[in-house]
Amino acid sequence: MPYSPESLQAFVEAAALGSFSAAARRLRKTQSTVSTAIAHLEADLGVSLFDRSGRYPQLTDPGRQVLGHAQEILAADARLRQLSVRLAAPVEPRLTVVFSDVYQLDPAQQLLQRFAEAFPEIELEWLDAEGHDVLELVSSGRAGLGLLPRQERYPDAVIARPLAHHSELAVYVAHGHALAAAGARAAAQLARHRQIRLSAQVDHARAVAGPAWTASDYLMVMEMAEEGIGWAELPRALVQRYDRGHLVELALPGWPRRIHSDLVWRRDTPPGPAALWWADALR
């Protein structure tokens, strides 16, 4: 029996986000459209995928079993569409990518070397940016491909695809900072000390009331923290790779925090073969 990609996508997004309304926002559809698509899928399969008795829908046992298969079908569909682009489209002569520092290339994967071998003639430009700056660079056409921490909403001009990869954010201070010796009291004392955070996080819900310095990228945030200026939320992979032994990770309740990432590109400018190579490598 055929299942529409729309119903499978609605089901997968609702399962991932924990609500039909959140899935509707992600898919830029009405909640009733998402609910109807999932109901049609349930009717086709003859099982209830969600328990709707509570405030938020919960996957049923059959729903959990169906979820893996639905994800595989959508992944295969995406691979087929990407293959059609590779077979039909010429390789773009230039590609600009903009990545958040929450993602750090794994040296063992040699992605840059493999890309250079696969596309020896292409001109690659690599930009670093965070949050809305990534979206602005992609939306404006300045970059063809972007990677950033998952957002609840995206501009209509942008298509977002989830990555299996995730990063971890932790809280760090310099070894000589007062919080480094605070132990279990550190969480209660954060607001008394200067926070260093990304400029894009000034209005972020996680920002703690109190004095703050800001910087446009994580590397500068890390450098300020290393100087003992204050405490900072930093990607663990970034610290492991670039810290010079000056930082200590604070053991705080709820930390480290897992950050999922999305790959984004302009809706009216589908990625070419070189951009799709990165999409495959990162997925």
PDB file of C-alpha atoms in Angstrom:
ATOM      1  CA  MET A   1       0.000   0.000   0.000  1.00  0.00           C
ATOM      2  CA  PRO A   2       1.490   3.414  -0.952  1.00  0.00           C
ATOM      3  CA  TYR A   3       2.095   5.976   1.740  1.00  0.00           C
ATOM      4  CA  SER A   4       2.416   9.629   0.870  1.00  0.00           C
ATOM      5  CA  PRO A   5       5.735  11.324   1.724  1.00  0.00           C
ATOM      6  CA  GLU A   6       3.702  14.097   3.358  1.00  0.00           C
ATOM      7  CA  SER A   7       2.042  11.732   5.836  1.00  0.00           C
ATOM      8  CA  LEU A   8       5.352  10.033   6.660  1.00  0.00           C
ATOM      9  CA  GLN A   9       7.079  13.399   7.138  1.00  0.00           C
ATOM     10  CA  ALA A  10       4.262  14.654   9.374  1.00  0.00           C
ATOM     11  CA  PHE A  11       4.511  11.504  11.500  1.00  0.00           C
ATOM     12  CA  VAL A  12       8.315  11.643  11.810  1.00  0.00           C
ATOM     13  CA  GLU A  13       8.337  15.353  12.708  1.00  0.00           C
ATOM     14  CA  ALA A  14       5.535  14.960  15.274  1.00  0.00           C
ATOM     15  CA  ALA A  15       7.398  12.056  16.880  1.00  0.00           C
ATOM     16  CA  ALA A  16      10.658  14.024  16.972  1.00  0.00           C
ATOM     17  CA  LEU A  17       9.169  17.280  18.302  1.00  0.00           C
ATOM     18  CA  GLY A  18       6.575  15.808  20.645  1.00  0.00           C
ATOM     19  CA  SER A  19       3.564  17.714  19.358  1.00  0.00           C
ATOM     20  CA  PHE A  20       1.471  18.144  16.240  1.00  0.00           C
ATOM     21  CA  SER A  21       1.607  21.946  16.513  1.00  0.00           C
ATOM     22  CA  ALA A  22       5.414  21.967  16.614  1.00  0.00           C
ATOM     23  CA  ALA A  23       5.508  19.651  13.609  1.00  0.00           C
ATOM     24  CA  ALA A  24       3.139  21.967  11.768  1.00  0.00           C
ATOM     25  CA  ARG A  25       5.406  24.949  12.432  1.00  0.00           C
ATOM     26  CA  ARG A  26       8.449  23.010  11.234  1.00  0.00           C
ATOM     27  CA  LEU A  27       6.658  21.912   8.050  1.00  0.00           C
ATOM     28  CA  ARG A  28       4.977  25.329   7.562  1.00  0.00           C
ATOM     29  CA  LYS A  29       1.534  23.714   7.526  1.00  0.00           C
ATOM     30  CA  THR A  30      -1.565  24.059   9.689  1.00  0.00           C
ATOM     31  CA  GLN A  31      -1.962  21.790  12.688  1.00  0.00           C
ATOM     32  CA  SER A  32      -5.125  20.326  11.163  1.00  0.00           C
ATOM     33  CA  THR A  33      -3.193  19.389   8.009  1.00  0.00           C
ATOM     34  CA  VAL A  34      -0.576  17.543  10.056  1.00  0.00           C
ATOM     35  CA  SER A  35      -3.215  15.829  12.206  1.00  0.00           C
ATOM     36  CA  THR A  36      -5.140  14.721   9.109  1.00  0.00           C
ATOM     37  CA  ALA A  37      -1.985  13.392   7.422  1.00  0.00           C
ATOM     38  CA  ILE A  38      -1.131  11.310  10.496  1.00  0.00           C
ATOM     39  CA  ALA A  39      -4.707  10.073  10.787  1.00  0.00           C
ATOM     40  CA  HIS A  40      -4.610   8.940   7.136  1.00  0.00           C
ATOM     41  CA  LEU A  41      -1.350   7.101   7.774  1.00  0.00           C
ATOM     42  CA  GLU A  42      -2.890   5.390  10.812  1.00  0.00           C
ATOM     43  CA  ALA A  43      -5.884   4.368   8.702  1.00  0.00           C
ATOM     44  CA  ASP A  44      -3.622   2.984   5.963  1.00  0.00           C
ATOM     45  CA  LEU A  45      -1.573   1.000   8.472  1.00  0.00           C
ATOM     46  CA  GLY A  46      -4.512  -0.047  10.623  1.00  0.00           C
ATOM     47  CA  VAL A  47      -2.769   0.954  13.878  1.00  0.00           C
ATOM     48  CA  SER A  48      -2.738   3.916  16.253  1.00  0.00           C
ATOM     49  CA  LEU A  49       0.645   5.624  16.079  1.00  0.00           C
ATOM     50  CA  PHE A  50       0.034   8.061  18.943  1.00  0.00           C
ATOM     51  CA  ASP A  51      -1.735   7.942  22.269  1.00  0.00           C
ATOM     52  CA  ARG A  52      -3.672  11.223  22.289  1.00  0.00           C
ATOM     53  CA  SER A  53      -5.173  10.928  25.780  1.00  0.00           C
ATOM     54  CA  GLY A  54      -2.652  13.267  27.416  1.00  0.00           C
ATOM     55  CA  ARG A  55      -1.685  16.879  26.834  1.00  0.00           C
ATOM     56  CA  TYR A  56       0.958  15.825  24.317  1.00  0.00           C
ATOM     57  CA  PRO A  57       0.780  12.869  21.912  1.00  0.00           C
ATOM     58  CA  GLN A  58       2.890   9.887  22.936  1.00  0.00           C
ATOM     59  CA  LEU A  59       4.122   7.206  20.567  1.00  0.00           C
ATOM     60  CA  THR A  60       2.404   3.865  21.005  1.00  0.00           C
ATOM     61  CA  ASP A  61       4.371   0.608  20.801  1.00  0.00           C
ATOM     62  CA  PRO A  62       3.322   0.152  17.142  1.00  0.00           C
ATOM     63  CA  GLY A  63       4.212   3.798  16.558  1.00  0.00           C
ATOM     64  CA  ARG A  64       7.758   3.256  17.798  1.00  0.00           C
ATOM     65  CA  GLN A  65       8.122   0.282  15.438  1.00  0.00           C
ATOM     66  CA  VAL A  66       6.730   2.216  12.474  1.00  0.00           C
ATOM     67  CA  LEU A  67       8.937   5.246  13.168  1.00  0.00           C
ATOM     68  CA  GLY A  68      12.189   3.541  12.179  1.00  0.00           C
ATOM     69  CA  HIS A  69      10.702   2.298   8.911  1.00  0.00           C
ATOM     70  CA  ALA A  70       9.249   5.736   8.121  1.00  0.00           C
ATOM     71  CA  GLN A  71      12.639   7.342   8.670  1.00  0.00           C
ATOM     72  CA  GLU A  72      14.274   4.792   6.372  1.00  0.00           C
ATOM     73  CA  ILE A  73      11.712   5.458   3.628  1.00  0.00           C
ATOM     74  CA  LEU A  74      12.195   9.224   3.842  1.00  0.00           C
ATOM     75  CA  ALA A  75      15.982   8.838   3.857  1.00  0.00           C
ATOM     76  CA  ALA A  76      15.828   6.609   0.768  1.00  0.00           C
ATOM     77  CA  ASP A  77      13.560   9.145  -0.945  1.00  0.00           C
ATOM     78  CA  ALA A  78      16.033  11.929  -0.177  1.00  0.00           C
ATOM     79  CA  ARG A  79      18.939   9.858  -1.511  1.00  0.00           C
ATOM     80  CA  LEU A  80      17.042   9.131  -4.723  1.00  0.00           C
ATOM     81  CA  ARG A  81      16.264  12.819  -5.262  1.00  0.00           C
ATOM     82  CA  GLN A  82      19.876  13.733  -4.575  1.00  0.00           C
ATOM     83  CA  LEU A  83      21.079  11.097  -7.026  1.00  0.00           C
ATOM     84  CA  SER A  84      18.824  12.559  -9.724  1.00  0.00           C
ATOM     85  CA  VAL A  85      20.464  15.948  -9.176  1.00  0.00           C
ATOM     86  CA  ARG A  86      23.957  14.478  -9.452  1.00  0.00           C
ATOM     87  CA  LEU A  87      23.099  12.671 -12.660  1.00  0.00           C
ATOM     88  CA  ALA A  88      21.393  15.621 -14.314  1.00  0.00           C
ATOM     89  CA  ALA A  89      23.059  18.759 -12.976  1.00  0.00           C
ATOM     90  CA  PRO A  90      26.525  20.109 -13.799  1.00  0.00           C
ATOM     91  CA  VAL A  91      28.932  20.536 -10.906  1.00  0.00           C
ATOM     92  CA  GLU A  92      28.797  24.068  -9.560  1.00  0.00           C
ATOM     93  CA  PRO A  93      32.097  25.947 -10.195  1.00  0.00           C
ATOM     94  CA  ARG A  94      32.025  27.583  -6.752  1.00  0.00           C
ATOM     95  CA  LEU A  95      30.472  26.612  -3.421  1.00  0.00           C
ATOM     96  CA  THR A  96      30.223  28.725  -0.283  1.00  0.00           C
ATOM     97  CA  VAL A  97      29.296  26.943   2.944  1.00  0.00           C
ATOM     98  CA  VAL A  98      28.667  28.574   6.320  1.00  0.00           C
ATOM     99  CA  PHE A  99      28.902  26.403   9.415  1.00  0.00           C
ATOM    100  CA  SER A 100      28.284  27.051  13.080  1.00  0.00           C
ATOM    101  CA  ASP A 101      31.175  26.170  15.366  1.00  0.00           C
ATOM    102  CA  VAL A 102      28.875  23.767  17.211  1.00  0.00           C
ATOM    103  CA  TYR A 103      29.985  21.398  14.451  1.00  0.00           C
ATOM    104  CA  GLN A 104      33.676  20.519  14.351  1.00  0.00           C
ATOM    105  CA  LEU A 105      35.130  18.465  11.521  1.00  0.00           C
ATOM    106  CA  ASP A 106      36.408  15.092  12.693  1.00  0.00           C
ATOM    107  CA  PRO A 107      40.016  14.870  11.458  1.00  0.00           C
ATOM    108  CA  ALA A 108      39.681  11.098  11.181  1.00  0.00           C
ATOM    109  CA  GLN A 109      36.982  11.476   8.520  1.00  0.00           C
ATOM    110  CA  GLN A 110      39.202  13.645   6.271  1.00  0.00           C
ATOM    111  CA  LEU A 111      36.134  15.323   4.806  1.00  0.00           C
ATOM    112  CA  LEU A 112      38.041  18.238   3.296  1.00  0.00           C
ATOM    113  CA  GLN A 113      40.551  15.916   1.626  1.00  0.00           C
ATOM    114  CA  ARG A 114      37.798  13.652   0.308  1.00  0.00           C
ATOM    115  CA  PHE A 115      35.849  16.635  -1.024  1.00  0.00           C
ATOM    116  CA  ALA A 116      38.969  17.983  -2.768  1.00  0.00           C
ATOM    117  CA  GLU A 117      39.483  14.602  -4.440  1.00  0.00           C
ATOM    118  CA  ALA A 118      35.830  14.315  -5.492  1.00  0.00           C
ATOM    119  CA  PHE A 119      35.647  17.874  -6.878  1.00  0.00           C
ATOM    120  CA  PRO A 120      39.194  18.896  -7.848  1.00  0.00           C
ATOM    121  CA  GLU A 121      38.099  21.860  -9.979  1.00  0.00           C
ATOM    122  CA  ILE A 122      35.644  23.512  -7.589  1.00  0.00           C
ATOM    123  CA  GLU A 123      36.362  26.703  -5.661  1.00  0.00           C
ATOM    124  CA  LEU A 124      35.296  26.257  -2.021  1.00  0.00           C
ATOM    125  CA  GLU A 125      34.732  29.112   0.437  1.00  0.00           C
ATOM    126  CA  TRP A 126      34.235  28.220   4.109  1.00  0.00           C
ATOM    127  CA  LEU A 127      32.537  30.742   6.407  1.00  0.00           C
ATOM    128  CA  ASP A 128      31.941  30.606  10.160  1.00  0.00           C
ATOM    129  CA  ALA A 129      28.801  32.146  11.636  1.00  0.00           C
ATOM    130  CA  GLU A 130      26.204  31.466  14.311  1.00  0.00           C
ATOM    131  CA  GLY A 131      22.414  31.343  14.583  1.00  0.00           C
ATOM    132  CA  HIS A 132      20.549  33.926  12.558  1.00  0.00           C
ATOM    133  CA  ASP A 133      23.750  34.988  10.815  1.00  0.00           C
ATOM    134  CA  VAL A 134      23.869  31.545   9.178  1.00  0.00           C
ATOM    135  CA  LEU A 135      20.277  31.942   8.033  1.00  0.00           C
ATOM    136  CA  GLU A 136      20.936  35.450   6.738  1.00  0.00           C
ATOM    137  CA  LEU A 137      23.927  34.321   4.683  1.00  0.00           C
ATOM    138  CA  VAL A 138      21.926  31.452   3.170  1.00  0.00           C
ATOM    139  CA  SER A 139      18.714  33.458   2.652  1.00  0.00           C
ATOM    140  CA  SER A 140      20.607  36.252   0.902  1.00  0.00           C
ATOM    141  CA  GLY A 141      22.364  33.826  -1.416  1.00  0.00           C
ATOM    142  CA  ARG A 142      25.793  34.658  -0.016  1.00  0.00           C
ATOM    143  CA  ALA A 143      26.189  30.989   0.998  1.00  0.00           C
ATOM    144  CA  GLY A 144      24.754  27.973  -0.771  1.00  0.00           C
ATOM    145  CA  LEU A 145      24.721  25.665   2.240  1.00  0.00           C
ATOM    146  CA  GLY A 146      24.525  26.304   5.980  1.00  0.00           C
ATOM    147  CA  LEU A 147      24.748  24.292   9.179  1.00  0.00           C
ATOM    148  CA  LEU A 148      23.414  25.585  12.492  1.00  0.00           C
ATOM    149  CA  PRO A 149      21.810  24.403  15.755  1.00  0.00           C
ATOM    150  CA  ARG A 150      18.231  23.273  15.142  1.00  0.00           C
ATOM    151  CA  GLN A 151      15.707  26.105  15.157  1.00  0.00           C
ATOM    152  CA  GLU A 152      12.002  25.808  15.932  1.00  0.00           C
ATOM    153  CA  ARG A 153      11.145  28.014  12.958  1.00  0.00           C
ATOM    154  CA  TYR A 154      12.869  28.877   9.705  1.00  0.00           C
ATOM    155  CA  PRO A 155      12.264  31.621   7.135  1.00  0.00           C
ATOM    156  CA  ASP A 156       9.938  30.606   4.311  1.00  0.00           C
ATOM    157  CA  ALA A 157      12.803  31.062   1.835  1.00  0.00           C
ATOM    158  CA  VAL A 158      14.867  28.323   3.531  1.00  0.00           C
ATOM    159  CA  ILE A 159      14.633  24.527   3.524  1.00  0.00           C
ATOM    160  CA  ALA A 160      16.017  22.717   6.579  1.00  0.00           C
ATOM    161  CA  ARG A 161      17.034  19.072   6.808  1.00  0.00           C
ATOM    162  CA  PRO A 162      17.926  17.414  10.144  1.00  0.00           C
ATOM    163  CA  LEU A 163      21.322  15.808  10.659  1.00  0.00           C
ATOM    164  CA  ALA A 164      21.893  12.673  12.707  1.00  0.00           C
ATOM    165  CA  HIS A 165      24.965  14.396  14.160  1.00  0.00           C
ATOM    166  CA  HIS A 166      24.671  16.130  17.521  1.00  0.00           C
ATOM    167  CA  SER A 167      27.025  18.303  19.568  1.00  0.00           C
ATOM    168  CA  GLU A 168      27.313  18.927  23.295  1.00  0.00           C
ATOM    169  CA  LEU A 169      27.481  22.313  25.001  1.00  0.00           C
ATOM    170  CA  ALA A 170      29.062  22.573  28.442  1.00  0.00           C
ATOM    171  CA  VAL A 171      29.871  25.444  30.820  1.00  0.00           C
ATOM    172  CA  TYR A 172      33.540  26.382  31.171  1.00  0.00           C
ATOM    173  CA  VAL A 173      35.662  28.788  33.202  1.00  0.00           C
ATOM    174  CA  ALA A 174      39.384  29.386  33.498  1.00  0.00           C
ATOM    175  CA  HIS A 175      41.187  27.316  36.128  1.00  0.00           C
ATOM    176  CA  GLY A 176      41.813  30.435  38.215  1.00  0.00           C
ATOM    177  CA  HIS A 177      38.210  31.668  38.115  1.00  0.00           C
ATOM    178  CA  ALA A 178      36.252  31.698  41.391  1.00  0.00           C
ATOM    179  CA  LEU A 179      33.602  29.343  39.965  1.00  0.00           C
ATOM    180  CA  ALA A 180      36.228  26.700  39.284  1.00  0.00           C
ATOM    181  CA  ALA A 181      36.525  26.061  43.023  1.00  0.00           C
ATOM    182  CA  ALA A 182      32.818  26.511  43.854  1.00  0.00           C
ATOM    183  CA  GLY A 183      31.913  22.844  43.410  1.00  0.00           C
ATOM    184  CA  ALA A 184      28.201  22.137  43.920  1.00  0.00           C
ATOM    185  CA  ARG A 185      27.587  25.832  44.685  1.00  0.00           C
ATOM    186  CA  ALA A 186      28.595  26.918  41.171  1.00  0.00           C
ATOM    187  CA  ALA A 187      25.087  26.717  39.696  1.00  0.00           C
ATOM    188  CA  ALA A 188      23.685  29.115  42.308  1.00  0.00           C
ATOM    189  CA  GLN A 189      26.577  31.520  41.810  1.00  0.00           C
ATOM    190  CA  LEU A 190      26.484  31.892  38.011  1.00  0.00           C
ATOM    191  CA  ALA A 191      24.419  35.084  38.077  1.00  0.00           C
ATOM    192  CA  ARG A 192      27.021  36.772  40.291  1.00  0.00           C
ATOM    193  CA  HIS A 193      29.717  36.366  37.688  1.00  0.00           C
ATOM    194  CA  ARG A 194      30.168  37.726  34.202  1.00  0.00           C
ATOM    195  CA  GLN A 195      28.805  35.546  31.423  1.00  0.00           C
ATOM    196  CA  ILE A 196      30.467  35.459  28.022  1.00  0.00           C
ATOM    197  CA  ARG A 197      28.121  34.514  25.248  1.00  0.00           C
ATOM    198  CA  LEU A 198      27.487  34.806  21.554  1.00  0.00           C
ATOM    199  CA  SER A 199      26.055  38.090  20.316  1.00  0.00           C
ATOM    200  CA  ALA A 200      23.253  36.014  18.769  1.00  0.00           C
ATOM    201  CA  GLN A 201      22.329  34.725  22.259  1.00  0.00           C
ATOM    202  CA  VAL A 202      21.715  38.131  23.842  1.00  0.00           C
ATOM    203  CA  ASP A 203      17.962  37.517  23.817  1.00  0.00           C
ATOM    204  CA  HIS A 204      18.257  33.750  24.281  1.00  0.00           C
ATOM    205  CA  ALA A 205      16.177  32.136  27.000  1.00  0.00           C
ATOM    206  CA  ARG A 206      19.244  30.481  28.527  1.00  0.00           C
ATOM    207  CA  ALA A 207      20.970  33.800  29.160  1.00  0.00           C
ATOM    208  CA  VAL A 208      21.447  34.380  32.895  1.00  0.00           C
ATOM    209  CA  ALA A 209      20.624  37.753  34.396  1.00  0.00           C
ATOM    210  CA  GLY A 210      23.796  39.577  35.271  1.00  0.00           C
ATOM    211  CA  PRO A 211      26.822  41.192  33.626  1.00  0.00           C
ATOM    212  CA  ALA A 212      27.816  39.876  30.228  1.00  0.00           C
ATOM    213  CA  TRP A 213      30.318  40.246  27.437  1.00  0.00           C
ATOM    214  CA  THR A 214      29.469  39.093  23.927  1.00  0.00           C
ATOM    215  CA  ALA A 215      31.371  37.979  20.848  1.00  0.00           C
ATOM    216  CA  SER A 216      30.291  37.018  17.353  1.00  0.00           C
ATOM    217  CA  ASP A 217      31.884  33.553  17.325  1.00  0.00           C
ATOM    218  CA  TYR A 218      32.672  30.727  19.736  1.00  0.00           C
ATOM    219  CA  LEU A 219      36.433  30.985  19.309  1.00  0.00           C
ATOM    220  CA  MET A 220      36.445  34.533  20.679  1.00  0.00           C
ATOM    221  CA  VAL A 221      34.055  33.490  23.474  1.00  0.00           C
ATOM    222  CA  MET A 222      36.493  30.724  24.378  1.00  0.00           C
ATOM    223  CA  GLU A 223      39.469  33.083  24.337  1.00  0.00           C
ATOM    224  CA  MET A 224      37.699  35.472  26.731  1.00  0.00           C
ATOM    225  CA  ALA A 225      36.877  32.556  29.045  1.00  0.00           C
ATOM    226  CA  GLU A 226      40.506  31.405  28.928  1.00  0.00           C
ATOM    227  CA  GLU A 227      41.549  34.883  30.071  1.00  0.00           C
ATOM    228  CA  GLY A 228      39.350  34.491  33.161  1.00  0.00           C
ATOM    229  CA  ILE A 229      36.866  37.169  32.043  1.00  0.00           C
ATOM    230  CA  GLY A 230      33.843  35.026  32.918  1.00  0.00           C
ATOM    231  CA  TRP A 231      32.040  31.746  32.329  1.00  0.00           C
ATOM    232  CA  ALA A 232      30.796  30.555  28.960  1.00  0.00           C
ATOM    233  CA  GLU A 233      28.721  27.902  27.234  1.00  0.00           C
ATOM    234  CA  LEU A 234      30.995  26.273  24.664  1.00  0.00           C
ATOM    235  CA  PRO A 235      30.850  23.277  22.336  1.00  0.00           C
ATOM    236  CA  ARG A 236      32.814  20.466  23.934  1.00  0.00           C
ATOM    237  CA  ALA A 237      34.428  19.492  20.621  1.00  0.00           C
ATOM    238  CA  LEU A 238      35.654  23.053  20.123  1.00  0.00           C
ATOM    239  CA  VAL A 239      37.242  23.151  23.575  1.00  0.00           C
ATOM    240  CA  GLN A 240      38.824  19.728  23.141  1.00  0.00           C
ATOM    241  CA  ARG A 241      40.369  20.814  19.865  1.00  0.00           C
ATOM    242  CA  TYR A 242      41.492  24.380  20.537  1.00  0.00           C
ATOM    243  CA  ASP A 243      41.737  25.024  24.287  1.00  0.00           C
ATOM    244  CA  ARG A 244      45.286  25.415  25.512  1.00  0.00           C
ATOM    245  CA  GLY A 245      44.624  23.752  28.853  1.00  0.00           C
ATOM    246  CA  HIS A 246      43.240  26.910  30.490  1.00  0.00           C
ATOM    247  CA  LEU A 247      39.587  25.851  30.870  1.00  0.00           C
ATOM    248  CA  VAL A 248      37.761  23.599  33.293  1.00  0.00           C
ATOM    249  CA  GLU A 249      34.253  22.242  32.703  1.00  0.00           C
ATOM    250  CA  LEU A 250      31.766  22.978  35.495  1.00  0.00           C
ATOM    251  CA  ALA A 251      29.643  20.072  36.745  1.00  0.00           C
ATOM    252  CA  LEU A 252      26.201  21.694  36.670  1.00  0.00           C
ATOM    253  CA  PRO A 253      22.729  20.117  36.843  1.00  0.00           C
ATOM    254  CA  GLY A 254      21.350  19.598  33.351  1.00  0.00           C
ATOM    255  CA  TRP A 255      24.725  19.974  31.670  1.00  0.00           C
ATOM    256  CA  PRO A 256      26.178  19.179  29.212  1.00  0.00           C
ATOM    257  CA  ARG A 257      23.320  19.900  26.801  1.00  0.00           C
ATOM    258  CA  ARG A 258      22.840  18.052  23.540  1.00  0.00           C
ATOM    259  CA  ILE A 259      22.482  20.251  20.455  1.00  0.00           C
ATOM    260  CA  HIS A 260      21.060  18.845  17.224  1.00  0.00           C
ATOM    261  CA  SER A 261      21.942  20.485  13.935  1.00  0.00           C
ATOM    262  CA  ASP A 262      20.150  21.183  10.662  1.00  0.00           C
ATOM    263  CA  LEU A 263      21.479  21.696   7.166  1.00  0.00           C
ATOM    264  CA  VAL A 264      19.824  24.609   5.314  1.00  0.00           C
ATOM    265  CA  TRP A 265      19.692  25.975   1.775  1.00  0.00           C
ATOM    266  CA  ARG A 266      17.525  28.366  -0.227  1.00  0.00           C
ATOM    267  CA  ARG A 267      14.205  26.965  -1.408  1.00  0.00           C
ATOM    268  CA  ASP A 268      14.582  28.521  -4.859  1.00  0.00           C
ATOM    269  CA  THR A 269      18.217  27.392  -5.267  1.00  0.00           C
ATOM    270  CA  PRO A 270      18.427  23.612  -4.852  1.00  0.00           C
ATOM    271  CA  PRO A 271      21.895  22.348  -3.895  1.00  0.00           C
ATOM    272  CA  GLY A 272      24.092  21.125  -6.727  1.00  0.00           C
ATOM    273  CA  PRO A 273      26.238  17.967  -6.749  1.00  0.00           C
ATOM    274  CA  ALA A 274      29.039  19.460  -4.639  1.00  0.00           C
ATOM    275  CA  ALA A 275      26.645  20.796  -2.000  1.00  0.00           C
ATOM    276  CA  LEU A 276      24.821  17.460  -1.945  1.00  0.00           C
ATOM    277  CA  TRP A 277      28.161  15.747  -1.334  1.00  0.00           C
ATOM    278  CA  TRP A 278      28.391  17.665   1.938  1.00  0.00           C
ATOM    279  CA  ALA A 279      24.778  16.836   2.758  1.00  0.00           C
ATOM    280  CA  ASP A 280      25.532  13.132   2.353  1.00  0.00           C
ATOM    281  CA  ALA A 281      28.811  13.299   4.293  1.00  0.00           C
ATOM    282  CA  LEU A 282      27.221  15.126   7.219  1.00  0.00           C
ATOM    283  CA  ARG A 283      24.096  12.966   7.353  1.00  0.00           C
TER     284      ARG A 283
END
